[in-house]
Short mmCIF file of C-alpha atoms in Angstrom, two decimals:
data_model
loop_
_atom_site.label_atom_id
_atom_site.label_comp_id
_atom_site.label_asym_id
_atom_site.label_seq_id
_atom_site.Cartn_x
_atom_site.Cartn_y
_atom_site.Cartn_z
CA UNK A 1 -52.26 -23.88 -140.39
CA UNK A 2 -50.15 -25.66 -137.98
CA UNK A 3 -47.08 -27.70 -138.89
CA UNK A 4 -43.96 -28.60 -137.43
CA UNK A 5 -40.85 -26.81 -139.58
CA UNK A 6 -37.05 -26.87 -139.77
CA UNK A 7 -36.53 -23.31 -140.88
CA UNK A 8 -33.32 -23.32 -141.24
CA UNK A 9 -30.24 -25.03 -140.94
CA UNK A 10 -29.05 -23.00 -137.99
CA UNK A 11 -32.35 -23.45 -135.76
CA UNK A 12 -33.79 -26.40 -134.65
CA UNK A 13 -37.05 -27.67 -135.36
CA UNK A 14 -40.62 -26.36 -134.26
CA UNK A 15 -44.27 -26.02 -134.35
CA UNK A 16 -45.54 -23.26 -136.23
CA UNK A 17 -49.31 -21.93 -136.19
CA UNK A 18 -49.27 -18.90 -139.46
CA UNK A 19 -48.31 -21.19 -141.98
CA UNK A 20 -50.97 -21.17 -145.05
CA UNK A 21 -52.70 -24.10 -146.42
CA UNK A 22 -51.80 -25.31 -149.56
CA UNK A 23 -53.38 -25.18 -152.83
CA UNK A 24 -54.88 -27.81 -155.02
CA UNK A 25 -53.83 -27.89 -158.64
CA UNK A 26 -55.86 -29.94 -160.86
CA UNK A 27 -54.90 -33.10 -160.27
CA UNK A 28 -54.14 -32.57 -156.70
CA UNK A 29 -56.03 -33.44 -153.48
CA UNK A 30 -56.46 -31.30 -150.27
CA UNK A 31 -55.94 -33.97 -147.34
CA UNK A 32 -56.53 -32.98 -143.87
CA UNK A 33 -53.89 -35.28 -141.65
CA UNK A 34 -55.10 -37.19 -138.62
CA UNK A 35 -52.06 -39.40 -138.19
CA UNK A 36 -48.03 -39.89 -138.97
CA UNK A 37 -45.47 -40.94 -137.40
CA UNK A 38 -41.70 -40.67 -136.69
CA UNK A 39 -39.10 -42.53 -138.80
CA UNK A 40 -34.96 -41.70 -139.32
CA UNK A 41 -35.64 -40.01 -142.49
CA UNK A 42 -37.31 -37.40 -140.37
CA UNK A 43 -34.38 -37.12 -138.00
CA UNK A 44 -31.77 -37.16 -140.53
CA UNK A 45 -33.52 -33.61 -141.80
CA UNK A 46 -34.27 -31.98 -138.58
CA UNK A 47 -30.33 -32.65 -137.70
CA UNK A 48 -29.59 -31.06 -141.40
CA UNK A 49 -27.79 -34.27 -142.75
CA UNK A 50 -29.27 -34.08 -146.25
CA UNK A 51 -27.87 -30.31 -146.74
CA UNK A 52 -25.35 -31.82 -149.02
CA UNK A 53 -27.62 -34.47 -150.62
CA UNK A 54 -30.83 -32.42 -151.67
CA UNK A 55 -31.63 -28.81 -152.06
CA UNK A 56 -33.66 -27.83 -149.53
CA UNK A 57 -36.89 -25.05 -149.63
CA UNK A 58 -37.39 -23.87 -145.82
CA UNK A 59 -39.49 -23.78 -144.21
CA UNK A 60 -39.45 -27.79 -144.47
CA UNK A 61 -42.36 -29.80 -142.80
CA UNK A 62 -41.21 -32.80 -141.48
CA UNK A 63 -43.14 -35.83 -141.62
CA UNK A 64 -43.25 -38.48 -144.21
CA UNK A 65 -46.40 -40.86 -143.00
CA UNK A 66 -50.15 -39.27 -143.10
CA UNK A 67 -53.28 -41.25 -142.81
CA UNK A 68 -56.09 -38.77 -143.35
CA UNK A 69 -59.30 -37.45 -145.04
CA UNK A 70 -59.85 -35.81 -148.28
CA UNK A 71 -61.10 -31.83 -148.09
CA UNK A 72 -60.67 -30.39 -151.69
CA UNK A 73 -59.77 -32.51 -154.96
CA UNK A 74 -58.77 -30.61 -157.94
CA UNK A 75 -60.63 -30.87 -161.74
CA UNK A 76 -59.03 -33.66 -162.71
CA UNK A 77 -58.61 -35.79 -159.97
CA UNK A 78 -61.13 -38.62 -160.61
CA UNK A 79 -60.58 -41.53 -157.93
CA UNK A 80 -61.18 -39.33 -155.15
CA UNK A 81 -63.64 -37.23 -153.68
CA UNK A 82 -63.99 -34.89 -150.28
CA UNK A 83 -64.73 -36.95 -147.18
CA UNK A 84 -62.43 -40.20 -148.43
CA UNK A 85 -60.37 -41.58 -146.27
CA UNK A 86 -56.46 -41.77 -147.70
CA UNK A 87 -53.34 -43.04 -146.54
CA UNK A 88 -49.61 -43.33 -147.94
CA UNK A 89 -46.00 -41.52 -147.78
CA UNK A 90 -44.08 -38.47 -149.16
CA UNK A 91 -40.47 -39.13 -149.92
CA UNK A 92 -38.34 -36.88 -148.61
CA UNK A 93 -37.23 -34.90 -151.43
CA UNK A 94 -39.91 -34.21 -154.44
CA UNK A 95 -37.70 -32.56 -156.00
CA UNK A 96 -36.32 -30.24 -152.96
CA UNK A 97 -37.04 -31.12 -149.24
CA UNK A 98 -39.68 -29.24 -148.70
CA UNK A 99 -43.26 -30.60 -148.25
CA UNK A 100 -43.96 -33.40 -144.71
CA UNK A 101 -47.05 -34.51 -143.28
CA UNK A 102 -46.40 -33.20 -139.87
CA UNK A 103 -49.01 -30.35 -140.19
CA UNK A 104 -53.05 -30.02 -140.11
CA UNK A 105 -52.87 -30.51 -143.95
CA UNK A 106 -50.96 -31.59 -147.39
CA UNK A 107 -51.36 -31.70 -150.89
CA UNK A 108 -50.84 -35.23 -152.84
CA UNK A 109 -50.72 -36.38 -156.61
CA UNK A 110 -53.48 -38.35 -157.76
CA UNK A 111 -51.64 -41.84 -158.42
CA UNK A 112 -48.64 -41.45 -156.54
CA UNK A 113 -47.82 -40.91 -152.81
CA UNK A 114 -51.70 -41.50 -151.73
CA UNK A 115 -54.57 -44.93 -151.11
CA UNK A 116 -57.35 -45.33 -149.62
CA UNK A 117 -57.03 -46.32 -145.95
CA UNK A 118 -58.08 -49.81 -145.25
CA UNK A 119 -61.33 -50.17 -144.33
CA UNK A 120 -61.28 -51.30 -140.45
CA UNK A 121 -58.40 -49.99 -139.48
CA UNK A 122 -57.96 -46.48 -137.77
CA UNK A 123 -56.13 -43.58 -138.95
CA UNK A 124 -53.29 -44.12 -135.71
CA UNK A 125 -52.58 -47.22 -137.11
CA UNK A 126 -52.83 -46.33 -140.85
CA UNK A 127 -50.77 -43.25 -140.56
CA UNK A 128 -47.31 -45.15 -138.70
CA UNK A 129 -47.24 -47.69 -141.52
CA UNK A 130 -46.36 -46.68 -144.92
CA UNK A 131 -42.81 -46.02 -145.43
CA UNK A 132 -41.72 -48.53 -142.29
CA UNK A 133 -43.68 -51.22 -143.78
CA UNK A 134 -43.23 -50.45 -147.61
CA UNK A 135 -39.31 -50.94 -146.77
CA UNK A 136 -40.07 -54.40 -144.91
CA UNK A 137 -42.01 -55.58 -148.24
CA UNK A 138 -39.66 -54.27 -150.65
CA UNK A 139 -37.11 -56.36 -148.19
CA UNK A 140 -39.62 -59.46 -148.37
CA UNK A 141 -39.52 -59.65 -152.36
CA UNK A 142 -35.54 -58.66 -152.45
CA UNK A 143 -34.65 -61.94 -150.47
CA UNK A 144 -37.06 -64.11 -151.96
CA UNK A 145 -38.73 -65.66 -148.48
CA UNK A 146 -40.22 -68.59 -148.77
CA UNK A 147 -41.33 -71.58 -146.41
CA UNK A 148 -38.09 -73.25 -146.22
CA UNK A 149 -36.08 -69.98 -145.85
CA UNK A 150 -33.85 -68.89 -142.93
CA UNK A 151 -33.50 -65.31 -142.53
CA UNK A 152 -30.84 -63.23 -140.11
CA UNK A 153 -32.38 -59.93 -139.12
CA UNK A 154 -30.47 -57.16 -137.67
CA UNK A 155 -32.72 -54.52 -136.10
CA UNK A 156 -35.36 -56.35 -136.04
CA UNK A 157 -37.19 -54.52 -133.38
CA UNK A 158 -37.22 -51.34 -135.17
CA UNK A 159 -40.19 -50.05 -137.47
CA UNK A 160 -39.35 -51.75 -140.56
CA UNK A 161 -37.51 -54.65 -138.63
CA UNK A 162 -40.99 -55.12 -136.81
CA UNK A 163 -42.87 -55.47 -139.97
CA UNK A 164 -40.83 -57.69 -141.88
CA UNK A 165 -40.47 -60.20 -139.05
CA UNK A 166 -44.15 -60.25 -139.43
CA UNK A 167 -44.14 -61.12 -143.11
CA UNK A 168 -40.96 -63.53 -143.20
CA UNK A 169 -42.72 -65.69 -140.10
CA UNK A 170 -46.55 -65.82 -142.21
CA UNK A 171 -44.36 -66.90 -144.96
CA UNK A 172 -43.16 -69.61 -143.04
CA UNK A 173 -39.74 -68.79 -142.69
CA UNK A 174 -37.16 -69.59 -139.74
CA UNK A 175 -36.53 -65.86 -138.65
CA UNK A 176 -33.50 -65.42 -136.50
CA UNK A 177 -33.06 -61.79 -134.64
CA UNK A 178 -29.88 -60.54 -132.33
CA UNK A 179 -31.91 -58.25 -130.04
CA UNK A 180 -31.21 -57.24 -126.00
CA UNK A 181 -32.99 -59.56 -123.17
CA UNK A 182 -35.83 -56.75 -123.34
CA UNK A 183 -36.58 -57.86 -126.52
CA UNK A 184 -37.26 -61.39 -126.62
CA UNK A 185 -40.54 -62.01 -126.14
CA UNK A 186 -41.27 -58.99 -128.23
CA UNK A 187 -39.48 -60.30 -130.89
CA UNK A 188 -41.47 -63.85 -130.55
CA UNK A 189 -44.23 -62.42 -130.22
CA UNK A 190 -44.10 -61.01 -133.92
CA UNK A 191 -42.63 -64.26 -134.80
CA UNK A 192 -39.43 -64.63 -134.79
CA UNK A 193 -37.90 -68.15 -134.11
CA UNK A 194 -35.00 -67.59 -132.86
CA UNK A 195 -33.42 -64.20 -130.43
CA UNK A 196 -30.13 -64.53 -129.69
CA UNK A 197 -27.73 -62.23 -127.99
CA UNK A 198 -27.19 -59.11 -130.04
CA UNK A 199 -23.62 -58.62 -128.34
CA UNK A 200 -22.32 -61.68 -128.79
CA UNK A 201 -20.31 -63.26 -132.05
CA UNK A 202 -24.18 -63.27 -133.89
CA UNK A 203 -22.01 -65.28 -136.79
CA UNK A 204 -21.38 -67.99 -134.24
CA UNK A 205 -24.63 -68.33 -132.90
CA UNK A 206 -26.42 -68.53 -136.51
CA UNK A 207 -23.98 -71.39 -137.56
CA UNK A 208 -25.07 -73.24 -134.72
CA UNK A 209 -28.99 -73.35 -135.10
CA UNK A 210 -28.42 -73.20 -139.28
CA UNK A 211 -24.63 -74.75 -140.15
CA UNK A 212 -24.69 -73.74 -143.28
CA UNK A 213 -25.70 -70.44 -143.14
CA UNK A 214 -29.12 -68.51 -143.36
CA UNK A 215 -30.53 -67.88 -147.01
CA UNK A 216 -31.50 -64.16 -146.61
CA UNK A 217 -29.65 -61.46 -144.28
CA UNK A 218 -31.93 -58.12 -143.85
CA UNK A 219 -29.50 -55.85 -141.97
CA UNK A 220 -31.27 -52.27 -141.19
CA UNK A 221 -28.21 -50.71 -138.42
CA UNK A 222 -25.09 -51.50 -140.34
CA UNK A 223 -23.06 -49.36 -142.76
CA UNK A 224 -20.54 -52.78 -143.09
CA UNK A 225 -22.81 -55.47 -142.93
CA UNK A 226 -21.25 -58.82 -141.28
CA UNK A 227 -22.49 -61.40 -144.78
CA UNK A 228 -20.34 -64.53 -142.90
CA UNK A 229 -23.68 -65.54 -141.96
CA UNK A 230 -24.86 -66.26 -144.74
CA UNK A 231 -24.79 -69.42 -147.08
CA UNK A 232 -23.07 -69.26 -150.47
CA UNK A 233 -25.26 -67.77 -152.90
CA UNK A 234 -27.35 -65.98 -149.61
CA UNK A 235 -29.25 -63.07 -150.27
CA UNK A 236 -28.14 -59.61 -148.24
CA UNK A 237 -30.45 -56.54 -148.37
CA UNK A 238 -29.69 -53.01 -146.43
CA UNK A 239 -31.62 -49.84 -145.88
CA UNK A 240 -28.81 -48.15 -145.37
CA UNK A 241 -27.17 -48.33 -149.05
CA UNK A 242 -24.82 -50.70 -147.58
CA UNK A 243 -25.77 -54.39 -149.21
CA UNK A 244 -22.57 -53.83 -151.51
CA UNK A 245 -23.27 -54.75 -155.90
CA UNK A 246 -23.32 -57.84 -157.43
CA UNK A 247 -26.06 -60.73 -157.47
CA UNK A 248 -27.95 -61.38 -154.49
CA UNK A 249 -27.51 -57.75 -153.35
CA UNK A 250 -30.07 -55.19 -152.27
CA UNK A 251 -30.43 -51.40 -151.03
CA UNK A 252 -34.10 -51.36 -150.15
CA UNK A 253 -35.81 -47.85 -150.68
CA UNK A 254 -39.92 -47.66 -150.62
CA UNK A 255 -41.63 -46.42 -153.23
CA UNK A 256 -44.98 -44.79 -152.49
CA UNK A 257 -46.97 -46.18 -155.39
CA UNK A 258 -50.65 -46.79 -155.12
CA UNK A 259 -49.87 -50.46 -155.99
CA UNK A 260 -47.46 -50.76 -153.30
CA UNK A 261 -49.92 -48.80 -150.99
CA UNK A 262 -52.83 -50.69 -152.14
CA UNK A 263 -50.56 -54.20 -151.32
CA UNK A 264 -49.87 -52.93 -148.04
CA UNK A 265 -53.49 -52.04 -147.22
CA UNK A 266 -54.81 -55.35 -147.98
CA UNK A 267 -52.32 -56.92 -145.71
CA UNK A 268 -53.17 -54.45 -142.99
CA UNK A 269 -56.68 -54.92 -143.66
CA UNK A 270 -56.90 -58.68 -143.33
CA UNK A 271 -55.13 -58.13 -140.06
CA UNK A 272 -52.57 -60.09 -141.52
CA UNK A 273 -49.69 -57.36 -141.15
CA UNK A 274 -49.89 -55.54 -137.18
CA UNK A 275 -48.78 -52.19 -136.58
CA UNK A 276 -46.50 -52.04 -133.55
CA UNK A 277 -47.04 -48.51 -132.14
CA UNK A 278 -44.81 -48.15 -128.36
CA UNK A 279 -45.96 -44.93 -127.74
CA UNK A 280 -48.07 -42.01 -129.09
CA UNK A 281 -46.95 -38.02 -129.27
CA UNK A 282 -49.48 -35.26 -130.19
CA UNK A 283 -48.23 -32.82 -132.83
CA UNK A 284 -47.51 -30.16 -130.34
CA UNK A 285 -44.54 -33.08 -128.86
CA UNK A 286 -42.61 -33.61 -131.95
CA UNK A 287 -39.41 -32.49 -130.86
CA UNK A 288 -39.71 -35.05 -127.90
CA UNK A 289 -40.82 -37.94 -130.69
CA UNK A 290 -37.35 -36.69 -132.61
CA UNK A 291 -35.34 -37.34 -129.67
CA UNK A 292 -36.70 -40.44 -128.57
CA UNK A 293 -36.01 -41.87 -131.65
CA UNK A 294 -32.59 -41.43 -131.87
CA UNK A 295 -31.77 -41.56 -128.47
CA UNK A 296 -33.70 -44.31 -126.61
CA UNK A 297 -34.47 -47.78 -127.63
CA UNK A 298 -37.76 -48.73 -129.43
CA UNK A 299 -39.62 -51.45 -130.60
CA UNK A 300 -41.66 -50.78 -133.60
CA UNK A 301 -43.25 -47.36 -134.15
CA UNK A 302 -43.63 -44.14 -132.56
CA UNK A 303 -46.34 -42.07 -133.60
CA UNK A 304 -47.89 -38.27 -134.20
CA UNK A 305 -51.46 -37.60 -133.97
CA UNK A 306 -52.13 -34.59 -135.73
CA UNK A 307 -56.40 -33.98 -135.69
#
Protein backbone atom coordinates (compact mmCIF):
# COMPACT_ATOMS: atom_id res chain seq x y z
CA UNK A 1 0.00 0.00 0.00
CA UNK A 2 1.10 3.43 -0.73
CA UNK A 3 0.98 6.30 1.75
CA UNK A 4 2.79 9.29 2.44
CA UNK A 5 4.71 8.92 6.13
CA UNK A 6 6.69 11.06 8.59
CA UNK A 7 8.88 8.33 9.98
CA UNK A 8 10.49 10.02 12.22
CA UNK A 9 11.17 13.13 13.76
CA UNK A 10 14.62 13.46 12.27
CA UNK A 11 13.54 12.78 8.46
CA UNK A 12 11.25 14.54 6.55
CA UNK A 13 8.23 13.33 5.06
CA UNK A 14 7.67 10.78 2.09
CA UNK A 15 5.83 8.42 -0.04
CA UNK A 16 6.12 4.97 0.82
CA UNK A 17 4.96 1.87 -1.42
CA UNK A 18 5.51 -1.56 1.36
CA UNK A 19 3.28 -0.32 3.81
CA UNK A 20 0.36 -3.03 4.63
CA UNK A 21 -3.26 -2.41 4.50
CA UNK A 22 -5.08 -2.21 7.46
CA UNK A 23 -7.42 -4.47 9.10
CA UNK A 24 -11.09 -4.24 9.77
CA UNK A 25 -12.27 -4.98 13.27
CA UNK A 26 -15.86 -5.50 13.68
CA UNK A 27 -17.20 -2.42 13.61
CA UNK A 28 -14.72 -1.01 11.28
CA UNK A 29 -14.84 -0.21 7.53
CA UNK A 30 -12.09 -0.77 4.85
CA UNK A 31 -12.24 2.59 2.70
CA UNK A 32 -10.24 2.87 -0.35
CA UNK A 33 -9.29 6.89 -0.64
CA UNK A 34 -9.83 8.76 -3.87
CA UNK A 35 -9.45 12.26 -2.49
CA UNK A 36 -7.91 14.61 0.55
CA UNK A 37 -6.47 17.43 0.80
CA UNK A 38 -3.86 19.64 2.55
CA UNK A 39 -4.68 21.66 5.70
CA UNK A 40 -2.07 23.21 8.68
CA UNK A 41 -2.80 20.38 10.87
CA UNK A 42 -0.93 18.34 8.32
CA UNK A 43 2.01 20.71 8.23
CA UNK A 44 2.23 21.25 11.83
CA UNK A 45 3.08 17.19 11.96
CA UNK A 46 5.31 16.81 9.06
CA UNK A 47 7.45 19.87 10.72
CA UNK A 48 7.19 17.71 14.18
CA UNK A 49 5.36 20.55 16.17
CA UNK A 50 3.00 18.23 18.05
CA UNK A 51 6.12 16.09 19.50
CA UNK A 52 5.41 17.74 22.76
CA UNK A 53 1.58 17.77 22.49
CA UNK A 54 0.70 14.06 21.48
CA UNK A 55 2.53 10.82 21.50
CA UNK A 56 3.28 9.93 18.33
CA UNK A 57 3.34 6.03 16.60
CA UNK A 58 5.68 6.35 13.34
CA UNK A 59 5.34 5.72 10.79
CA UNK A 60 2.50 8.55 10.80
CA UNK A 61 0.30 9.01 7.60
CA UNK A 62 -0.48 12.35 7.08
CA UNK A 63 -3.69 13.41 5.85
CA UNK A 64 -6.79 14.28 7.69
CA UNK A 65 -9.60 14.69 4.68
CA UNK A 66 -10.64 11.36 2.56
CA UNK A 67 -13.58 11.14 0.32
CA UNK A 68 -13.71 7.54 -0.83
CA UNK A 69 -15.39 4.10 -1.36
CA UNK A 70 -16.11 1.35 0.96
CA UNK A 71 -13.99 -2.18 0.27
CA UNK A 72 -14.48 -4.37 3.46
CA UNK A 73 -16.98 -3.57 6.48
CA UNK A 74 -16.54 -5.54 9.56
CA UNK A 75 -19.56 -7.87 11.42
CA UNK A 76 -21.03 -5.30 13.00
CA UNK A 77 -20.96 -2.46 10.97
CA UNK A 78 -24.59 -2.07 9.78
CA UNK A 79 -25.01 1.39 7.83
CA UNK A 80 -22.51 0.52 5.39
CA UNK A 81 -21.74 -1.85 2.85
CA UNK A 82 -18.72 -2.44 0.07
CA UNK A 83 -19.07 -0.17 -2.94
CA UNK A 84 -20.61 3.02 -0.74
CA UNK A 85 -19.39 6.03 -1.28
CA UNK A 86 -18.02 7.83 2.23
CA UNK A 87 -16.61 10.97 3.14
CA UNK A 88 -15.40 12.77 6.50
CA UNK A 89 -12.09 13.55 8.67
CA UNK A 90 -9.59 11.90 11.10
CA UNK A 91 -8.41 14.13 13.86
CA UNK A 92 -5.06 14.21 14.25
CA UNK A 93 -4.43 12.32 17.27
CA UNK A 94 -6.88 9.14 18.06
CA UNK A 95 -5.26 8.58 20.73
CA UNK A 96 -1.47 8.85 19.29
CA UNK A 97 -0.71 10.51 15.86
CA UNK A 98 -0.63 7.86 13.93
CA UNK A 99 -3.33 6.98 11.31
CA UNK A 100 -3.95 9.99 7.94
CA UNK A 101 -5.75 9.59 4.86
CA UNK A 102 -2.87 10.31 2.62
CA UNK A 103 -2.53 6.64 1.45
CA UNK A 104 -4.50 4.14 -1.04
CA UNK A 105 -6.56 3.12 2.07
CA UNK A 106 -7.87 3.66 5.90
CA UNK A 107 -9.83 2.18 8.42
CA UNK A 108 -12.88 4.29 10.08
CA UNK A 109 -15.39 3.75 13.08
CA UNK A 110 -18.81 3.17 12.20
CA UNK A 111 -20.49 6.50 13.65
CA UNK A 112 -17.66 8.65 14.00
CA UNK A 113 -15.07 10.15 11.58
CA UNK A 114 -17.11 8.79 8.33
CA UNK A 115 -20.75 9.90 5.90
CA UNK A 116 -21.86 9.19 3.01
CA UNK A 117 -20.62 11.50 0.24
CA UNK A 118 -23.26 13.71 -1.15
CA UNK A 119 -24.86 12.48 -3.87
CA UNK A 120 -23.77 14.83 -6.98
CA UNK A 121 -20.82 15.87 -5.92
CA UNK A 122 -17.36 14.24 -6.81
CA UNK A 123 -14.93 12.70 -4.60
CA UNK A 124 -12.18 15.95 -5.47
CA UNK A 125 -14.57 18.08 -4.10
CA UNK A 126 -15.87 15.85 -1.25
CA UNK A 127 -12.49 14.89 -0.05
CA UNK A 128 -10.99 18.95 0.48
CA UNK A 129 -14.02 19.75 2.61
CA UNK A 130 -14.46 18.21 5.89
CA UNK A 131 -12.28 19.55 8.49
CA UNK A 132 -11.90 23.20 6.53
CA UNK A 133 -15.53 23.47 6.37
CA UNK A 134 -16.57 21.70 9.72
CA UNK A 135 -14.34 24.60 11.41
CA UNK A 136 -16.23 27.41 9.28
CA UNK A 137 -19.70 25.88 10.67
CA UNK A 138 -18.64 25.34 14.08
CA UNK A 139 -17.49 29.26 13.56
CA UNK A 140 -21.09 30.02 12.00
CA UNK A 141 -23.06 28.68 15.22
CA UNK A 142 -20.21 30.18 17.77
CA UNK A 143 -21.02 33.83 16.55
CA UNK A 144 -24.55 33.47 16.14
CA UNK A 145 -24.88 34.99 12.29
CA UNK A 146 -27.84 36.17 11.45
CA UNK A 147 -29.38 38.62 8.74
CA UNK A 148 -28.64 41.75 10.46
CA UNK A 149 -25.11 40.65 11.58
CA UNK A 150 -21.74 42.25 10.69
CA UNK A 151 -18.91 39.99 10.77
CA UNK A 152 -14.87 40.92 10.60
CA UNK A 153 -13.00 38.03 9.06
CA UNK A 154 -9.35 37.65 9.24
CA UNK A 155 -8.06 35.06 6.76
CA UNK A 156 -10.75 34.91 5.00
CA UNK A 157 -9.25 33.56 1.89
CA UNK A 158 -7.94 30.54 3.47
CA UNK A 159 -9.80 27.03 3.55
CA UNK A 160 -11.96 27.56 6.42
CA UNK A 161 -12.01 31.45 5.85
CA UNK A 162 -13.39 30.53 2.26
CA UNK A 163 -16.18 28.49 3.61
CA UNK A 164 -17.46 30.53 6.24
CA UNK A 165 -17.64 33.66 4.07
CA UNK A 166 -19.89 31.46 2.13
CA UNK A 167 -22.23 30.68 5.00
CA UNK A 168 -22.16 34.20 6.87
CA UNK A 169 -23.13 35.97 3.22
CA UNK A 170 -26.34 33.08 2.56
CA UNK A 171 -27.18 34.06 6.01
CA UNK A 172 -27.46 37.45 5.07
CA UNK A 173 -24.83 38.92 6.91
CA UNK A 174 -22.54 42.11 6.10
CA UNK A 175 -19.13 40.17 5.83
CA UNK A 176 -16.12 42.39 6.00
CA UNK A 177 -12.52 40.72 5.00
CA UNK A 178 -8.81 42.49 5.17
CA UNK A 179 -7.28 40.56 2.25
CA UNK A 180 -4.28 41.77 -0.46
CA UNK A 181 -5.51 43.54 -3.92
CA UNK A 182 -5.25 39.82 -5.35
CA UNK A 183 -7.93 38.98 -3.35
CA UNK A 184 -10.77 41.12 -3.89
CA UNK A 185 -12.79 39.89 -6.29
CA UNK A 186 -12.12 36.48 -4.92
CA UNK A 187 -13.28 37.43 -1.79
CA UNK A 188 -16.65 39.01 -3.48
CA UNK A 189 -17.05 36.53 -5.34
CA UNK A 190 -17.77 34.16 -2.25
CA UNK A 191 -19.59 37.02 -0.84
CA UNK A 192 -18.07 39.11 1.08
CA UNK A 193 -19.30 42.80 1.28
CA UNK A 194 -16.71 44.52 2.08
CA UNK A 195 -12.36 43.88 1.31
CA UNK A 196 -10.42 46.28 2.71
CA UNK A 197 -6.70 46.62 2.95
CA UNK A 198 -5.25 43.87 5.08
CA UNK A 199 -2.13 46.19 5.92
CA UNK A 200 -3.71 48.98 6.90
CA UNK A 201 -5.23 50.02 10.62
CA UNK A 202 -8.24 47.12 9.72
CA UNK A 203 -9.80 48.70 13.22
CA UNK A 204 -10.09 52.01 11.43
CA UNK A 205 -11.48 50.93 8.37
CA UNK A 206 -14.33 48.67 10.13
CA UNK A 207 -15.42 51.73 12.29
CA UNK A 208 -15.95 53.55 9.28
CA UNK A 209 -18.38 51.26 7.19
CA UNK A 210 -19.94 49.87 10.85
CA UNK A 211 -19.31 52.82 13.75
CA UNK A 212 -20.14 50.85 16.25
CA UNK A 213 -18.38 47.92 15.71
CA UNK A 214 -19.07 44.49 13.92
CA UNK A 215 -21.15 41.82 15.99
CA UNK A 216 -18.96 38.72 15.29
CA UNK A 217 -14.98 38.70 14.72
CA UNK A 218 -13.76 35.14 13.17
CA UNK A 219 -9.96 35.60 13.29
CA UNK A 220 -8.13 32.28 11.80
CA UNK A 221 -4.05 33.95 11.56
CA UNK A 222 -3.77 35.55 14.94
CA UNK A 223 -2.33 34.22 18.20
CA UNK A 224 -3.43 38.01 19.81
CA UNK A 225 -6.45 38.75 18.15
CA UNK A 226 -7.09 42.70 17.60
CA UNK A 227 -11.20 42.53 19.47
CA UNK A 228 -11.25 46.75 19.12
CA UNK A 229 -13.35 45.95 16.29
CA UNK A 230 -15.82 44.73 17.73
CA UNK A 231 -19.05 46.19 19.45
CA UNK A 232 -19.59 45.74 23.19
CA UNK A 233 -20.95 42.48 23.86
CA UNK A 234 -19.32 41.25 20.09
CA UNK A 235 -18.70 37.80 19.61
CA UNK A 236 -14.76 36.70 18.87
CA UNK A 237 -14.00 33.09 17.75
CA UNK A 238 -10.25 31.70 16.87
CA UNK A 239 -8.89 28.51 15.44
CA UNK A 240 -5.93 29.07 16.84
CA UNK A 241 -6.89 28.71 20.74
CA UNK A 242 -6.51 32.34 20.88
CA UNK A 243 -10.33 33.86 21.38
CA UNK A 244 -9.27 34.39 25.18
CA UNK A 245 -12.37 32.98 28.18
CA UNK A 246 -15.24 34.61 29.18
CA UNK A 247 -18.75 35.14 27.38
CA UNK A 248 -18.83 35.69 23.84
CA UNK A 249 -15.56 33.73 23.41
CA UNK A 250 -14.72 30.83 21.14
CA UNK A 251 -11.74 28.34 20.15
CA UNK A 252 -13.33 26.57 17.22
CA UNK A 253 -12.14 22.84 16.81
CA UNK A 254 -14.26 20.39 14.27
CA UNK A 255 -15.59 17.51 15.37
CA UNK A 256 -15.99 14.71 12.83
CA UNK A 257 -19.42 13.47 13.84
CA UNK A 258 -21.76 11.94 11.35
CA UNK A 259 -24.24 14.71 12.31
CA UNK A 260 -21.84 17.33 11.63
CA UNK A 261 -20.76 15.40 8.42
CA UNK A 262 -24.21 14.69 7.45
CA UNK A 263 -24.97 18.84 7.98
CA UNK A 264 -22.16 19.57 5.87
CA UNK A 265 -23.17 17.18 3.08
CA UNK A 266 -26.52 18.55 2.69
CA UNK A 267 -25.14 21.98 2.31
CA UNK A 268 -22.63 20.74 -0.21
CA UNK A 269 -25.22 18.84 -1.85
CA UNK A 270 -27.75 21.58 -2.44
CA UNK A 271 -24.84 23.43 -3.93
CA UNK A 272 -25.45 25.76 -1.33
CA UNK A 273 -21.81 25.54 0.28
CA UNK A 274 -18.80 25.63 -2.88
CA UNK A 275 -15.60 24.06 -2.49
CA UNK A 276 -12.80 26.41 -3.49
CA UNK A 277 -10.02 24.07 -4.74
CA UNK A 278 -6.74 26.53 -6.35
CA UNK A 279 -4.88 23.77 -7.37
CA UNK A 280 -4.70 19.93 -7.42
CA UNK A 281 -1.43 17.59 -6.37
CA UNK A 282 -1.39 13.79 -7.03
CA UNK A 283 -0.28 11.71 -4.04
CA UNK A 284 3.11 11.14 -5.43
CA UNK A 285 3.47 15.52 -4.96
CA UNK A 286 2.71 15.81 -1.36
CA UNK A 287 5.77 17.22 -0.21
CA UNK A 288 5.26 20.07 -2.89
CA UNK A 289 1.35 20.46 -1.52
CA UNK A 290 3.21 20.79 2.19
CA UNK A 291 5.28 23.53 1.04
CA UNK A 292 2.93 25.43 -0.83
CA UNK A 293 0.87 25.69 1.95
CA UNK A 294 2.97 27.22 4.23
CA UNK A 295 4.94 29.09 2.03
CA UNK A 296 2.88 30.72 -0.77
CA UNK A 297 -0.40 32.41 -0.62
CA UNK A 298 -3.73 30.54 -1.26
CA UNK A 299 -7.18 31.02 -1.62
CA UNK A 300 -9.27 28.22 -0.44
CA UNK A 301 -8.08 24.61 -0.79
CA UNK A 302 -5.34 22.67 -2.09
CA UNK A 303 -5.92 19.22 -2.80
CA UNK A 304 -4.47 15.34 -3.06
CA UNK A 305 -5.88 12.92 -5.36
CA UNK A 306 -5.03 9.67 -4.21
CA UNK A 307 -6.96 6.82 -6.81
Amino acid sequence: MRAFTLDSFESPPGLRDDLPAPEVGPNEMLVRVHASSVNPADAAIAAGMLKEMAEHEFPVTLGRDYAGVVEDAGSAVSGYSPGDEVYGFLVHANPTVHEGSWADYLVVREGMSVARKPAGVDFATAGAAPLAALTALAAFDALEISESATVLVVGASGGVGSFFVQLAAAAGATVIAPALPEDRDYLHGLGASVVIDRDADVASHVREHEPEGVDGLLDLVSFAPDASALKQGGRLASSLGAAGEGPGRTNLMASPTTSNLERLAQLLGAGSLRVPIQHTYPLEQASTALKSLTSTHTQGKLAITIA
